Protein backbone atom coordinates (compact mmCIF):
# COMPACT_ATOMS: atom_id res chain seq x y z
CA MET A 1 -8.08 -7.89 38.16
CA ALA A 2 -9.13 -9.06 34.92
CA ASP A 3 -11.86 -11.75 34.65
CA PRO A 4 -10.95 -14.00 31.45
CA SER A 5 -14.47 -15.38 31.76
CA ARG A 6 -16.41 -12.00 31.14
CA ALA A 7 -16.90 -12.40 27.86
CA ASP A 8 -19.34 -15.31 28.03
CA SER A 9 -22.10 -13.13 29.20
CA PHE A 10 -21.54 -10.11 26.99
CA PRO A 11 -24.81 -8.88 25.79
CA LEU A 12 -24.23 -8.52 22.04
CA HIS A 13 -24.07 -11.33 19.76
CA ARG A 14 -21.73 -11.34 16.93
CA ARG A 15 -24.14 -12.82 13.98
CA ASP A 16 -26.72 -10.19 15.15
CA VAL A 17 -24.00 -7.43 15.12
CA ALA A 18 -22.80 -8.61 11.55
CA LYS A 19 -26.31 -8.74 10.33
CA GLN A 20 -27.25 -5.32 11.47
CA ILE A 21 -24.00 -3.81 9.70
CA HIS A 22 -24.34 -5.63 6.77
CA ASP A 23 -28.05 -4.74 6.13
CA ALA A 24 -26.98 -1.11 7.13
CA GLY A 25 -24.46 -0.87 4.35
CA SER A 26 -24.90 0.75 1.17
CA GLU A 27 -24.54 -1.23 -1.79
CA LYS A 28 -21.04 0.39 -2.73
CA LEU A 29 -19.41 -0.73 0.39
CA LEU A 30 -16.39 -2.71 0.19
CA ILE A 31 -15.90 -4.85 2.90
CA ILE A 32 -13.05 -7.12 4.01
CA THR A 33 -13.23 -9.98 6.82
CA GLY A 34 -10.32 -10.87 8.68
CA LEU A 35 -9.80 -14.97 8.97
CA GLY A 36 -11.99 -16.98 11.00
CA SER A 37 -15.24 -15.97 12.86
CA THR A 38 -15.85 -12.81 11.17
CA ASN A 39 -15.96 -14.43 7.66
CA TRP A 40 -18.35 -16.82 8.77
CA ASP A 41 -20.32 -14.16 10.57
CA PHE A 42 -20.74 -11.98 7.37
CA THR A 43 -21.47 -15.16 5.19
CA ALA A 44 -24.29 -15.46 7.38
CA ALA A 45 -25.38 -12.15 7.25
CA GLY A 46 -25.34 -12.25 3.26
CA ASP A 47 -22.31 -13.30 1.31
CA CYS A 48 -21.83 -10.97 -1.48
CA GLU A 49 -19.58 -10.09 -4.28
CA ARG A 50 -18.28 -6.79 -2.10
CA ILE A 51 -17.28 -9.03 0.37
CA PHE A 52 -13.66 -10.10 0.41
CA PRO A 53 -13.17 -12.81 3.14
CA LEU A 54 -9.33 -13.70 4.10
CA TRP A 55 -9.01 -17.54 4.52
CA GLY A 56 -5.45 -16.87 5.69
CA ALA A 57 -2.69 -14.25 6.70
CA MET A 58 -3.41 -13.95 10.30
CA GLY A 59 -3.05 -9.87 11.06
CA GLY A 60 -3.41 -9.03 7.43
CA ALA A 61 -7.08 -7.69 7.28
CA ILE A 62 -6.05 -4.31 8.08
CA PRO A 63 -3.23 -3.94 6.03
CA LEU A 64 -5.47 -5.05 2.83
CA GLY A 65 -8.05 -2.54 3.97
CA LEU A 66 -5.74 0.14 4.28
CA GLY A 67 -4.31 -0.45 0.81
CA LEU A 68 -7.73 -0.71 -0.82
CA ALA A 69 -8.89 2.32 0.79
CA ILE A 70 -5.90 4.41 -0.53
CA ALA A 71 -6.19 2.67 -3.90
CA GLN A 72 -10.04 3.68 -4.23
CA PRO A 73 -10.25 7.00 -2.21
CA GLU A 74 -14.03 7.50 -3.43
CA LYS A 75 -15.05 4.13 -2.16
CA ARG A 76 -16.04 3.44 1.62
CA VAL A 77 -13.86 0.59 3.04
CA LEU A 78 -15.08 -1.50 6.02
CA VAL A 79 -12.66 -3.96 7.68
CA VAL A 80 -14.16 -6.36 10.13
CA THR A 81 -11.86 -8.41 11.93
CA GLY A 82 -11.50 -10.01 15.51
CA ASP A 83 -9.48 -9.15 18.49
CA ALA A 84 -6.70 -11.96 17.93
CA ASP A 85 -6.08 -10.87 14.29
CA THR A 86 -5.91 -7.36 15.47
CA LEU A 87 -3.39 -8.25 17.98
CA MET A 88 -1.23 -10.20 15.51
CA GLY A 89 -0.56 -6.91 13.65
CA LEU A 90 -0.79 -3.99 16.15
CA GLY A 91 1.62 -2.13 14.19
CA SER A 92 -0.96 -1.76 11.08
CA LEU A 93 -2.86 0.80 13.28
CA ALA A 94 0.34 3.08 13.33
CA THR A 95 0.60 2.55 9.78
CA VAL A 96 -3.10 3.68 9.12
CA ALA A 97 -2.77 6.63 11.45
CA VAL A 98 0.10 7.74 9.17
CA GLN A 99 -1.64 7.33 6.18
CA MET A 100 -4.91 8.70 7.38
CA PRO A 101 -7.37 7.41 4.71
CA ASP A 102 -10.80 9.51 5.83
CA ASN A 103 -12.83 6.55 3.76
CA LEU A 104 -11.58 3.44 6.23
CA THR A 105 -13.28 2.06 9.25
CA ILE A 106 -12.04 -0.82 11.03
CA THR A 107 -14.58 -2.79 13.36
CA VAL A 108 -13.11 -5.26 15.76
CA PHE A 109 -15.14 -8.04 16.92
CA ASP A 110 -13.80 -8.58 20.34
CA ASN A 111 -14.69 -11.68 22.04
CA GLU A 112 -11.41 -11.75 24.14
CA ARG A 113 -10.81 -15.25 22.75
CA TYR A 114 -8.69 -17.13 19.99
CA GLY A 115 -11.80 -18.68 18.47
CA GLU A 116 -9.93 -20.82 15.89
CA THR A 117 -7.66 -22.52 18.29
CA GLY A 118 -9.65 -23.53 21.21
CA MET A 119 -11.24 -20.27 22.76
CA GLN A 120 -8.11 -19.22 24.74
CA ALA A 121 -7.97 -15.97 26.18
CA THR A 122 -6.56 -13.16 24.49
CA ALA A 123 -4.80 -10.38 25.84
CA THR A 124 -8.02 -7.82 25.81
CA ALA A 125 -9.47 -10.44 28.30
CA HIS A 126 -6.96 -8.83 30.53
CA SER A 127 -5.45 -5.61 30.14
CA ALA A 128 -5.14 -4.88 26.36
CA ASP A 129 -7.51 -2.09 25.12
CA ILE A 130 -7.71 -2.13 21.17
CA ALA A 131 -9.37 1.40 21.18
CA ALA A 132 -6.71 2.81 23.44
CA ILE A 133 -4.06 1.40 21.58
CA ALA A 134 -5.71 2.99 18.11
CA ALA A 135 -6.34 6.43 19.61
CA GLY A 136 -2.63 6.26 20.85
CA SER A 137 -1.39 5.38 17.51
CA GLY A 138 -3.11 8.55 16.22
CA ILE A 139 -6.30 7.31 14.85
CA PRO A 140 -8.67 10.19 15.39
CA VAL A 141 -11.90 8.10 15.76
CA THR A 142 -12.33 5.33 18.41
CA ALA A 143 -14.88 3.81 20.51
CA THR A 144 -15.78 0.77 22.44
CA VAL A 145 -19.35 -0.67 22.09
CA ARG A 146 -20.70 -2.70 24.67
CA GLU A 147 -24.44 -2.46 24.49
CA GLN A 148 -27.38 -2.34 21.86
CA SER A 149 -27.83 1.52 22.37
CA GLU A 150 -24.38 2.28 21.81
CA LEU A 151 -24.02 -0.09 18.59
CA ASP A 152 -27.10 1.67 17.19
CA ILE A 153 -25.05 5.23 17.43
CA ALA A 154 -22.00 3.52 16.27
CA ILE A 155 -23.07 1.84 13.05
CA PRO A 156 -24.07 4.95 11.17
CA LYS A 157 -20.77 6.58 11.95
CA MET A 158 -19.00 3.24 10.86
CA LEU A 159 -20.38 4.03 7.67
CA LYS A 160 -20.68 7.42 6.91
CA GLU A 161 -18.44 9.47 9.15
CA ARG A 162 -14.92 10.61 8.05
CA GLY A 163 -12.17 8.36 9.47
CA PRO A 164 -9.95 6.64 9.79
CA ALA A 165 -12.09 4.85 12.42
CA VAL A 166 -11.86 2.07 14.85
CA PHE A 167 -14.81 0.71 16.58
CA VAL A 168 -14.13 -1.97 19.13
CA ILE A 169 -17.22 -4.21 19.63
CA LYS A 170 -17.29 -6.51 22.48
CA VAL A 171 -19.02 -9.30 21.51
CA ARG A 172 -20.03 -12.91 23.61
CA ALA A 173 -17.71 -15.60 23.33
CA GLU A 174 -19.74 -18.27 21.84
CA LYS A 175 -18.99 -21.37 19.68
CA LEU A 176 -21.51 -20.96 16.42
CA PRO A 177 -21.81 -23.32 13.47
CA PHE A 178 -19.69 -22.47 10.59
CA VAL A 179 -21.53 -20.74 7.65
CA LEU A 180 -18.45 -20.69 5.11
CA PRO A 181 -17.69 -18.44 2.20
CA PRO A 182 -16.32 -19.72 -0.86
CA LYS A 183 -12.73 -21.12 -0.57
CA ASP A 184 -11.54 -20.74 -3.85
CA GLY A 185 -8.82 -17.56 -3.82
CA ALA A 186 -8.90 -17.00 -7.56
CA TYR A 187 -12.86 -16.87 -7.52
CA LEU A 188 -12.98 -14.66 -4.68
CA LYS A 189 -10.46 -12.25 -6.13
CA ASP A 190 -11.86 -12.17 -9.37
CA ARG A 191 -15.53 -11.44 -8.12
CA PHE A 192 -14.41 -8.72 -5.71
CA ARG A 193 -12.49 -7.08 -8.82
CA ILE A 194 -15.65 -7.08 -10.88
CA ALA A 195 -17.82 -5.77 -8.31
CA LEU A 196 -15.30 -2.92 -7.90
CA LEU A 197 -14.10 -2.33 -11.55
CA GLY A 198 -16.98 -4.05 -13.72
CA ASP A 199 -15.48 -5.82 -16.79
CA ALA A 200 -12.21 -3.98 -16.38
CA GLY A 201 -11.70 -6.10 -13.48
CA ILE A 202 -10.62 -9.21 -15.19
CA VAL A 203 -7.61 -8.91 -17.40
C-alpha cells in the first residue's frame, strides 16, 4: 500500500535539481516551465529569455513544448513541469508519441503533491507511474530518477539524447519561498520570440 507521506523524505531537492539542469543546458536550449513550482525553481536557478514560464493553463506545458519542438526541429526543447500539471493532461503524452519529435525532452518534477493548493497528495503518491504511462503511450525514452547518482546520468541524456524522452524526477515535498518570474504575458512572449528569432520575432 502506498504511503502518501513518503515524498517528505525524498533525497533530491527541487531547487538543486533545477539549478543543475539549468547550468548544464546549452545557450540554445529552449525551456518551457509549467505553472507553479517549476516556474519558481527555474527563476531561482537563473531567469533568462530562453525560458517561457506558464502562469496558467494547467496541463498546457507539454502541448506547448510539443508545438515548439515541431515548429523548431533544429532547436532542443525542454519542458519542465510537475506531476499535477502532467496528470491534468496525460493525453498529451500519447500525442507526443504520435508526433515523435526527436528534439523534445519532458522532465517531470514529481513531489507527489498539488503544491499550489495545499500540498494534497496526487495520484503519483499512490499507484500512478508517469514514466510507465509515457512508455505505454509509445515514448521511446523514459526513466524515473530518485538519487543524485541517477540524476548525474540523466541530465546529459535530457539535453542531448535523441527523443522524445520523459524523465520523472522524484523530488522532496517541501514548501519553498516564491521566486517569481515576470508576470507580464506580452513581455514574456516577446522576449522568448526575440531569443528564438532575433529581431524578426517582433512584427
